[in-house]
Amino acid sequence: MLVPYVRPYGVRRNVSVFDPFREIDEMEKAFFGETPASRAAFSTDIKENGDNYILEADLPGVKKEDINLELTDNVLTITAERHSEYEEKDKKGNYVRCERSYGSYQRSFDTTGIDTEHIDAEFTDGVLKLTLPKVQEVKPETKKLEIR
């Protein structure tokens, strides 16, 4: 009986897809799980909406009181902390696998061109929504002068 030979590795004929760090990244993910860089940030969307920008940040599992917004020198910093009961439950041996991360998360955004005095923030269903009004351009007033 003829049995097809199966290679224990894939064959890549295209040299341009070679990434020497891919194997290291895959090994690190297999050993440590997600990379720390992917856990240190949270996803955000920024949309332009006429006279303002809308920033929406996904912060699932974070309570409103654990979110901090700071504005320093035209830099808006969003810091969030997610708490977990993982340590207490782990001592009892209830977890087989725990993938939900906990810790502190932070992102910073440049607010040049934003009217920082009128930023509005709301937090609903794990989504932080910031309305960032644009600075209104002051158009120079043109006056017609009378000649005497």
C-alpha positions as CSV (number, residue, x, y, z in Angstrom):
1,M,0.0,0.0,0.0
2,L,1.3,3.4,-1.0
3,V,1.1,6.0,1.8
4,P,1.6,9.7,0.9
5,Y,4.5,11.4,2.6
6,V,3.5,14.3,4.9
7,R,6.2,16.9,5.6
8,P,6.4,17.9,9.2
9,Y,7.0,21.5,8.1
10,G,5.5,23.9,5.5
11,V,7.4,24.8,2.2
12,R,7.6,28.4,1.4
13,R,8.7,29.2,-2.1
14,N,8.4,33.0,-1.8
15,V,11.4,34.6,-0.2
16,S,9.7,37.9,0.3
17,V,7.5,36.6,3.1
18,F,10.4,35.5,5.2
19,D,10.2,37.1,8.6
20,P,13.1,36.0,10.8
21,F,11.3,37.2,13.9
22,R,8.1,35.3,13.3
23,E,9.3,32.1,14.9
24,I,10.5,34.0,18.0
25,D,7.1,35.8,18.2
26,E,5.2,32.5,17.9
27,M,7.4,30.9,20.5
28,E,6.9,33.8,22.9
29,K,3.1,33.6,22.4
30,A,3.1,29.9,23.0
31,F,5.1,30.2,26.2
32,F,3.8,33.5,27.7
33,G,0.4,33.8,26.0
34,E,-0.3,37.2,24.6
35,T,2.6,39.6,24.4
36,P,2.7,42.3,27.0
37,A,2.5,45.1,24.4
38,S,-0.9,43.9,23.3
39,R,-2.2,43.9,26.8
40,A,-0.8,47.3,27.7
41,A,-3.2,49.2,25.4
42,F,-6.8,49.3,24.5
43,S,-8.6,49.7,21.2
44,T,-9.8,53.2,20.2
45,D,-11.7,54.7,17.2
46,I,-11.5,58.4,16.4
47,K,-14.1,59.8,14.0
48,E,-14.4,63.4,12.7
49,N,-17.9,64.7,13.1
50,G,-18.2,68.2,11.8
51,D,-17.1,70.6,14.5
52,N,-15.7,67.9,16.8
53,Y,-13.9,64.5,17.0
54,I,-15.5,61.5,18.7
55,L,-13.0,59.2,20.4
56,E,-14.4,55.8,21.5
57,A,-12.3,53.5,23.7
58,D,-13.1,49.9,24.5
59,L,-12.6,49.3,28.2
60,P,-14.6,46.1,28.9
61,G,-14.6,45.0,32.5
62,V,-13.4,48.4,33.8
63,K,-15.5,50.4,36.2
64,K,-16.1,54.1,35.7
65,E,-14.3,55.0,38.9
66,D,-11.2,53.1,37.7
67,I,-10.8,55.4,34.6
68,N,-8.7,58.5,34.9
69,L,-8.5,61.3,32.2
70,E,-5.6,63.8,32.5
71,L,-4.8,66.7,30.2
72,T,-1.2,68.1,30.3
73,D,0.5,70.3,27.7
74,N,-1.9,69.3,24.9
75,V,-1.7,65.6,25.7
76,L,-4.8,63.7,26.8
77,T,-3.9,60.6,28.8
78,I,-6.5,57.9,29.4
79,T,-5.6,55.5,32.2
80,A,-7.8,52.6,33.2
81,E,-7.3,49.8,35.7
82,R,-9.1,46.5,35.6
83,H,-9.3,44.4,38.8
84,S,-9.6,40.7,38.9
85,E,-10.4,38.1,41.5
86,Y,-8.1,35.7,39.7
87,E,-5.6,35.3,42.6
88,E,-8.3,34.4,45.1
89,K,-10.0,31.8,42.9
90,D,-6.6,30.4,41.8
91,K,-5.8,29.5,45.4
92,K,-9.0,27.4,45.4
93,G,-8.0,25.7,42.2
94,N,-11.1,26.8,40.2
95,Y,-9.3,27.9,37.1
96,V,-8.2,25.5,34.4
97,R,-7.1,28.4,32.1
98,C,-7.3,32.2,32.7
99,E,-6.9,34.4,29.6
100,R,-8.7,37.6,30.8
101,S,-6.1,40.1,31.7
102,Y,-6.1,42.6,34.5
103,G,-3.8,45.5,35.3
104,S,-3.3,49.1,34.3
105,Y,-3.8,50.3,30.7
106,Q,-2.8,53.7,29.3
107,R,-3.0,55.6,26.0
108,S,-2.1,59.2,25.2
109,F,-3.4,61.5,22.4
110,D,-2.3,64.8,21.1
111,T,-5.0,67.5,21.6
112,T,-3.5,70.2,19.4
113,G,-6.4,72.0,17.7
114,I,-8.9,70.8,20.4
115,D,-10.9,73.1,22.6
116,T,-9.8,71.4,25.8
117,E,-12.2,73.4,28.0
118,H,-15.2,71.8,26.4
119,I,-14.3,68.1,26.2
120,D,-17.2,65.9,27.2
121,A,-16.8,62.3,28.5
122,E,-19.3,59.5,29.1
123,F,-18.9,55.8,29.9
124,T,-21.6,53.3,28.9
125,D,-21.4,49.5,28.5
126,G,-17.6,49.3,28.6
127,V,-17.1,52.1,26.0
128,L,-15.6,55.4,27.0
129,K,-16.8,58.1,24.6
130,L,-15.1,61.5,24.4
131,T,-16.4,64.4,22.4
132,L,-13.5,66.6,21.5
133,P,-14.6,69.9,20.0
134,K,-12.3,71.5,17.4
135,V,-10.9,75.0,18.1
136,Q,-13.0,77.4,16.1
137,E,-11.0,79.5,13.8
138,V,-11.2,83.2,14.5
139,K,-11.7,84.8,11.1
140,P,-10.3,88.3,10.9
141,E,-13.0,90.9,10.7
142,T,-12.8,93.2,7.7
143,K,-13.9,96.8,8.0
144,K,-14.3,99.3,5.4
145,L,-12.7,102.6,6.3
146,E,-14.1,105.9,5.1
147,I,-11.8,108.5,3.5
148,R,-12.5,112.1,4.7
